[in-house]
Amino acid sequence: MKQVYIYKKFERFWHWSQAALILFLALTGFEIHGSFSLLGFEKAVLFHRIASYLLLALIAFSIFWHFTTGEWKQYIPTISKLKEQIQYYTVGIFKNAPHPTIKSARKKLNPLQAMTYLGFKLLMAPVMILTGLLYLYYKTFDVNDIIVVSDIPLEWIAWAHTLGAWLLMAFIIVHVYMTTTGHTVTTNIKAMITGWELLEEDEQKDSETNEVDEIKKEIS
Ligand code: HEM
């Protein structure tokens, strides 16, 4: 086994602060929705707004980070080994079968993760941000007579935003379950806290060999 530095400092900061903000937005959001009473409606609205601005700032920094470091490439979708990965999660994992894909610093995500996280970034997050901003500035749009927006009833926007919140909660439950499917139950979570992950040395070599092969393929 070999310790590999897999998650960089900003990446870990971004991951955990995004998780905390989303959970806090869910807590305050569902209080606004009327699901329960904890902070009180006014405070829930105020805190939901503050947290949403913080999330927007964090997302802006993370987009910048992904592009300047080239880490965005981790999310390029591929169907290579996708079937094997689905088979692993649905059948193999319960029979102690080996992981069908190899993890390395250059390839942190298996094909299913890459696709899911890309969906989160390109679909789920934009829907929450767009409906949230429409909700936030609805009155402003209305006063300034921005036709397209003020023609949409506010209830529809609230409904879409709440549906997005439910989907996001489902995503988080599946995501947390998936994080327990590493070498041990806590391997992946520990790696996202410390940055380091214990990977099989052979796997590491294999992955490096695979990567060299891939680079060769790309060049030829
Ligand atoms: C940048 C992102 C977001 C923005 C701009 C935003 C904005 C808003 C606004 C303006 C409201 C209405 C309350 C108010 O007037 O302040 C609201 C309600 C709500 N938000 Fe968000 N939000 C965002 C992200 C989230 C996230 C990530 C969640 C959950 C995971 C969430 C869940 C909810 C829920 C459940 C409601 C109540 C909807 C209703 O029943 O009317 N929001 N949000």
Short mmCIF file of C-alpha atoms and ligand atoms in Angstrom, two decimals:
data_model
loop_
_atom_site.label_atom_id
_atom_site.label_comp_id
_atom_site.label_asym_id
_atom_site.label_seq_id
_atom_site.Cartn_x
_atom_site.Cartn_y
_atom_site.Cartn_z
CA MET A 1 0.00 0.00 0.00
CA LYS A 2 1.16 3.53 -0.74
CA GLN A 3 -0.04 6.94 0.53
CA VAL A 4 -1.03 9.15 -2.42
CA TYR A 5 -1.84 12.88 -2.15
CA ILE A 6 -5.13 12.93 -3.99
CA TYR A 7 -7.20 15.94 -2.86
CA LYS A 8 -5.52 19.36 -2.78
CA LYS A 9 -6.10 21.98 -0.05
CA PHE A 10 -8.55 24.17 -1.95
CA GLU A 11 -10.41 21.13 -3.22
CA ARG A 12 -11.00 19.90 0.35
CA PHE A 13 -11.97 23.39 1.56
CA TRP A 14 -14.38 23.76 -1.36
CA HIS A 15 -15.89 20.30 -0.89
CA TRP A 16 -16.59 20.61 2.85
CA SER A 17 -17.72 24.24 2.80
CA GLN A 18 -20.05 23.49 -0.13
CA ALA A 19 -21.47 20.51 1.78
CA ALA A 20 -21.97 22.63 4.93
CA LEU A 21 -23.61 25.48 2.98
CA ILE A 22 -25.96 23.12 1.11
CA LEU A 23 -27.03 21.41 4.34
CA PHE A 24 -27.55 24.81 6.01
CA LEU A 25 -29.53 26.02 2.96
CA ALA A 26 -31.66 22.86 3.19
CA LEU A 27 -32.26 23.43 6.92
CA THR A 28 -33.26 27.10 6.51
CA GLY A 29 -35.03 26.43 3.18
CA PHE A 30 -37.31 23.72 4.57
CA GLU A 31 -38.07 25.98 7.54
CA ILE A 32 -39.14 28.71 5.07
CA HIS A 33 -41.19 26.03 3.30
CA GLY A 34 -42.99 25.37 6.61
CA SER A 35 -41.71 21.82 7.16
CA PHE A 36 -40.64 22.62 10.78
CA SER A 37 -39.86 25.54 13.07
CA LEU A 38 -36.34 26.05 14.47
CA LEU A 39 -34.85 29.52 13.91
CA GLY A 40 -38.12 31.32 13.23
CA PHE A 41 -39.31 32.34 9.73
CA GLU A 42 -37.59 35.78 9.54
CA LYS A 43 -34.21 34.48 10.71
CA ALA A 44 -34.50 31.46 8.38
CA VAL A 45 -35.10 33.83 5.42
CA LEU A 46 -32.17 36.08 6.41
CA PHE A 47 -29.74 33.18 6.95
CA HIS A 48 -30.91 31.44 3.75
CA ARG A 49 -30.08 34.59 1.80
CA ILE A 50 -26.65 35.05 3.43
CA ALA A 51 -25.77 31.36 2.86
CA SER A 52 -26.91 31.54 -0.78
CA TYR A 53 -24.56 34.50 -1.44
CA LEU A 54 -21.71 32.59 0.23
CA LEU A 55 -22.47 29.54 -1.94
CA LEU A 56 -22.47 31.68 -5.09
CA ALA A 57 -19.07 33.17 -4.14
CA LEU A 58 -17.69 29.69 -3.38
CA ILE A 59 -18.96 28.33 -6.70
CA ALA A 60 -17.34 31.26 -8.56
CA PHE A 61 -13.97 30.49 -6.90
CA SER A 62 -14.36 26.76 -7.56
CA ILE A 63 -15.08 27.32 -11.27
CA PHE A 64 -11.91 29.42 -11.45
CA TRP A 65 -9.94 26.70 -9.61
CA HIS A 66 -11.25 23.90 -11.83
CA PHE A 67 -10.22 25.72 -15.00
CA THR A 68 -6.85 27.07 -13.83
CA THR A 69 -5.72 23.68 -12.46
CA GLY A 70 -7.17 21.63 -15.32
CA GLU A 71 -9.13 19.59 -12.74
CA TRP A 72 -12.29 20.09 -14.82
CA LYS A 73 -11.00 17.27 -17.02
CA GLN A 74 -11.76 14.81 -14.20
CA TYR A 75 -15.44 15.26 -15.05
CA ILE A 76 -15.25 14.48 -18.76
CA PRO A 77 -17.86 11.71 -19.20
CA THR A 78 -16.85 8.35 -20.64
CA ILE A 79 -18.70 5.08 -21.25
CA SER A 80 -15.52 3.05 -20.97
CA LYS A 81 -15.94 0.72 -17.94
CA LEU A 82 -19.31 2.36 -17.14
CA LYS A 83 -21.19 -0.96 -17.41
CA GLU A 84 -18.62 -2.72 -15.23
CA GLN A 85 -18.88 0.08 -12.66
CA ILE A 86 -22.70 -0.20 -12.50
CA GLN A 87 -22.40 -4.00 -12.23
CA TYR A 88 -19.91 -3.52 -9.40
CA TYR A 89 -22.20 -1.21 -7.40
CA THR A 90 -25.30 -3.35 -7.94
CA VAL A 91 -23.85 -6.88 -7.67
CA GLY A 92 -20.06 -7.13 -7.29
CA ILE A 93 -19.78 -5.02 -4.14
CA PHE A 94 -21.97 -7.48 -2.21
CA LYS A 95 -19.72 -10.38 -3.27
CA ASN A 96 -16.44 -8.65 -2.37
CA ALA A 97 -15.50 -8.33 -6.06
CA PRO A 98 -12.50 -6.11 -6.90
CA HIS A 99 -13.10 -2.48 -7.97
CA PRO A 100 -13.36 -2.46 -11.80
CA THR A 101 -11.57 0.91 -12.14
CA ILE A 102 -8.30 2.16 -10.74
CA LYS A 103 -8.09 5.35 -8.69
CA SER A 104 -5.15 7.74 -8.99
CA ALA A 105 -4.46 11.48 -8.55
CA ARG A 106 -4.95 11.91 -12.30
CA LYS A 107 -8.14 9.84 -12.35
CA LYS A 108 -9.95 10.38 -9.08
CA LEU A 109 -13.41 9.57 -10.36
CA ASN A 110 -14.78 6.34 -11.75
CA PRO A 111 -16.98 6.73 -14.90
CA LEU A 112 -20.21 6.69 -12.87
CA GLN A 113 -18.93 9.33 -10.44
CA ALA A 114 -17.67 11.54 -13.28
CA MET A 115 -21.12 11.43 -14.92
CA THR A 116 -23.04 11.99 -11.68
CA TYR A 117 -20.90 14.93 -10.55
CA LEU A 118 -21.05 16.48 -14.02
CA GLY A 119 -24.85 16.23 -13.76
CA PHE A 120 -24.67 17.94 -10.38
CA LYS A 121 -22.51 20.75 -11.76
CA LEU A 122 -24.34 21.29 -15.05
CA LEU A 123 -27.93 20.56 -14.03
CA MET A 124 -28.71 20.37 -10.33
CA ALA A 125 -26.63 23.32 -9.10
CA PRO A 126 -27.70 25.65 -11.97
CA VAL A 127 -31.41 24.80 -11.38
CA MET A 128 -31.09 25.66 -7.68
CA ILE A 129 -29.13 28.84 -8.41
CA LEU A 130 -31.44 29.99 -11.21
CA THR A 131 -34.70 29.32 -9.36
CA GLY A 132 -33.15 30.75 -6.16
CA LEU A 133 -32.11 33.97 -7.91
CA LEU A 134 -35.52 34.28 -9.61
CA TYR A 135 -37.13 33.83 -6.18
CA LEU A 136 -34.76 36.38 -4.62
CA TYR A 137 -35.19 39.09 -7.24
CA TYR A 138 -38.80 38.34 -8.23
CA LYS A 139 -40.09 41.68 -6.92
CA THR A 140 -37.25 43.58 -8.61
CA PHE A 141 -38.05 41.86 -11.91
CA ASP A 142 -41.73 42.66 -11.37
CA VAL A 143 -41.17 46.37 -10.59
CA ASN A 144 -38.88 46.77 -13.60
CA ASP A 145 -41.42 44.92 -15.71
CA ILE A 146 -39.03 42.28 -16.96
CA ILE A 147 -41.81 40.50 -18.84
CA VAL A 148 -40.44 36.96 -19.17
CA VAL A 149 -39.84 36.65 -15.44
CA SER A 150 -42.84 38.52 -14.05
CA ASP A 151 -45.09 36.38 -16.27
CA ILE A 152 -44.04 33.25 -14.33
CA PRO A 153 -46.14 32.88 -11.16
CA LEU A 154 -43.97 33.00 -8.02
CA GLU A 155 -45.55 29.70 -6.88
CA TRP A 156 -44.03 27.92 -9.88
CA ILE A 157 -40.58 29.25 -9.06
CA ALA A 158 -40.99 28.21 -5.39
CA TRP A 159 -42.22 24.77 -6.52
CA ALA A 160 -39.24 24.24 -8.88
CA HIS A 161 -36.82 25.44 -6.18
CA THR A 162 -38.35 23.05 -3.62
CA LEU A 163 -38.31 20.12 -6.09
CA GLY A 164 -34.62 20.89 -6.71
CA ALA A 165 -34.03 20.88 -2.95
CA TRP A 166 -35.60 17.39 -2.64
CA LEU A 167 -33.50 16.07 -5.54
CA LEU A 168 -30.41 17.60 -3.95
CA MET A 169 -31.20 15.83 -0.66
CA ALA A 170 -31.60 12.51 -2.52
CA PHE A 171 -28.25 13.18 -4.25
CA ILE A 172 -26.56 13.80 -0.88
CA ILE A 173 -27.94 10.57 0.64
CA VAL A 174 -26.70 8.49 -2.33
CA HIS A 175 -23.40 10.43 -2.36
CA VAL A 176 -22.75 9.75 1.35
CA TYR A 177 -23.55 6.04 0.86
CA MET A 178 -21.16 5.91 -2.12
CA THR A 179 -18.34 7.44 -0.07
CA THR A 180 -18.46 4.34 2.16
CA THR A 181 -17.68 1.98 -0.73
CA GLY A 182 -13.89 2.51 -0.79
CA HIS A 183 -11.32 0.02 0.53
CA THR A 184 -12.84 0.44 4.00
CA VAL A 185 -16.01 2.31 5.04
CA THR A 186 -14.06 5.46 6.01
CA THR A 187 -11.22 5.43 3.41
CA ASN A 188 -12.81 7.97 1.05
CA ILE A 189 -14.05 10.31 3.79
CA LYS A 190 -10.62 10.32 5.50
CA ALA A 191 -9.01 11.09 2.12
CA MET A 192 -11.30 14.11 1.62
CA ILE A 193 -10.32 15.38 5.12
CA THR A 194 -6.54 14.83 4.99
CA GLY A 195 -5.95 14.83 1.22
CA TRP A 196 -4.06 11.51 1.44
CA GLU A 197 -5.37 8.11 0.46
CA LEU A 198 -3.87 4.68 0.89
CA LEU A 199 -3.89 3.03 -2.54
CA GLU A 200 -2.60 -0.38 -3.50
CA GLU A 201 0.96 0.03 -4.79
CA ASP A 202 0.23 -2.31 -7.65
CA GLU A 203 -2.94 -0.36 -8.40
CA GLN A 204 -0.89 2.82 -8.40
CA LYS A 205 1.64 1.32 -10.80
CA ASP A 206 -1.17 -0.12 -12.92
CA SER A 207 -2.89 3.23 -13.02
CA GLU A 208 0.30 4.99 -13.99
CA THR A 209 0.85 2.42 -16.72
CA ASN A 210 -2.74 2.90 -17.89
CA GLU A 211 -2.26 6.65 -17.93
CA VAL A 212 0.96 6.38 -19.94
CA ASP A 213 -0.89 4.10 -22.37
CA GLU A 214 -3.73 6.62 -22.60
CA ILE A 215 -1.33 9.51 -23.23
CA LYS A 216 0.41 7.42 -25.92
CA LYS A 217 -3.01 6.74 -27.50
CA GLU A 218 -3.88 10.46 -27.38
CA ILE A 219 -0.58 11.40 -29.08
CA SER A 220 -0.77 8.73 -31.81
C1 HEM B 1 -27.58 30.07 -4.66
C2 HEM B 1 -28.48 29.27 -4.25
C3 HEM B 1 -29.82 29.64 -3.64
C4 HEM B 1 -30.55 30.81 -3.67
C5 HEM B 1 -30.16 32.11 -4.37
C6 HEM B 1 -31.76 30.59 -2.93
C7 HEM B 1 -32.77 31.51 -2.72
C8 HEM B 1 -33.97 31.27 -2.07
C9 HEM B 1 -35.00 32.24 -1.83
C10 HEM B 1 -34.91 33.70 -2.25
C11 HEM B 1 -36.00 31.64 -1.16
C12 HEM B 1 -37.30 32.27 -0.65
C13 HEM B 1 -37.08 32.81 0.73
C14 HEM B 1 -36.53 34.22 0.66
O1 HEM B 1 -37.29 35.12 0.27
O2 HEM B 1 -35.35 34.41 0.97
C15 HEM B 1 -35.65 30.26 -1.02
C16 HEM B 1 -36.44 29.29 -0.44
C17 HEM B 1 -36.11 27.98 -0.32
N1 HEM B 1 -34.87 27.42 -0.61
FE1 HEM B 1 -33.34 28.35 -1.51
N2 HEM B 1 -31.76 29.30 -2.46
C18 HEM B 1 -30.58 28.70 -2.87
C19 HEM B 1 -30.16 27.41 -2.60
C20 HEM B 1 -30.93 26.48 -1.94
C21 HEM B 1 -30.49 25.13 -1.63
C22 HEM B 1 -29.12 24.57 -1.98
C23 HEM B 1 -31.56 24.51 -1.00
C24 HEM B 1 -31.68 23.11 -0.48
C25 HEM B 1 -30.80 22.18 -0.55
C26 HEM B 1 -32.65 25.45 -0.93
C27 HEM B 1 -33.89 25.17 -0.42
C28 HEM B 1 -34.94 26.07 -0.33
C29 HEM B 1 -36.29 25.72 0.09
C30 HEM B 1 -36.79 24.33 0.46
C31 HEM B 1 -37.02 26.92 0.09
C32 HEM B 1 -38.51 27.07 0.44
C33 HEM B 1 -39.33 27.16 -0.85
C34 HEM B 1 -40.77 27.50 -0.57
O3 HEM B 1 -41.49 26.61 -0.11
O4 HEM B 1 -41.16 28.63 -0.81
N3 HEM B 1 -32.23 26.63 -1.49
N4 HEM B 1 -34.39 30.05 -1.57
#
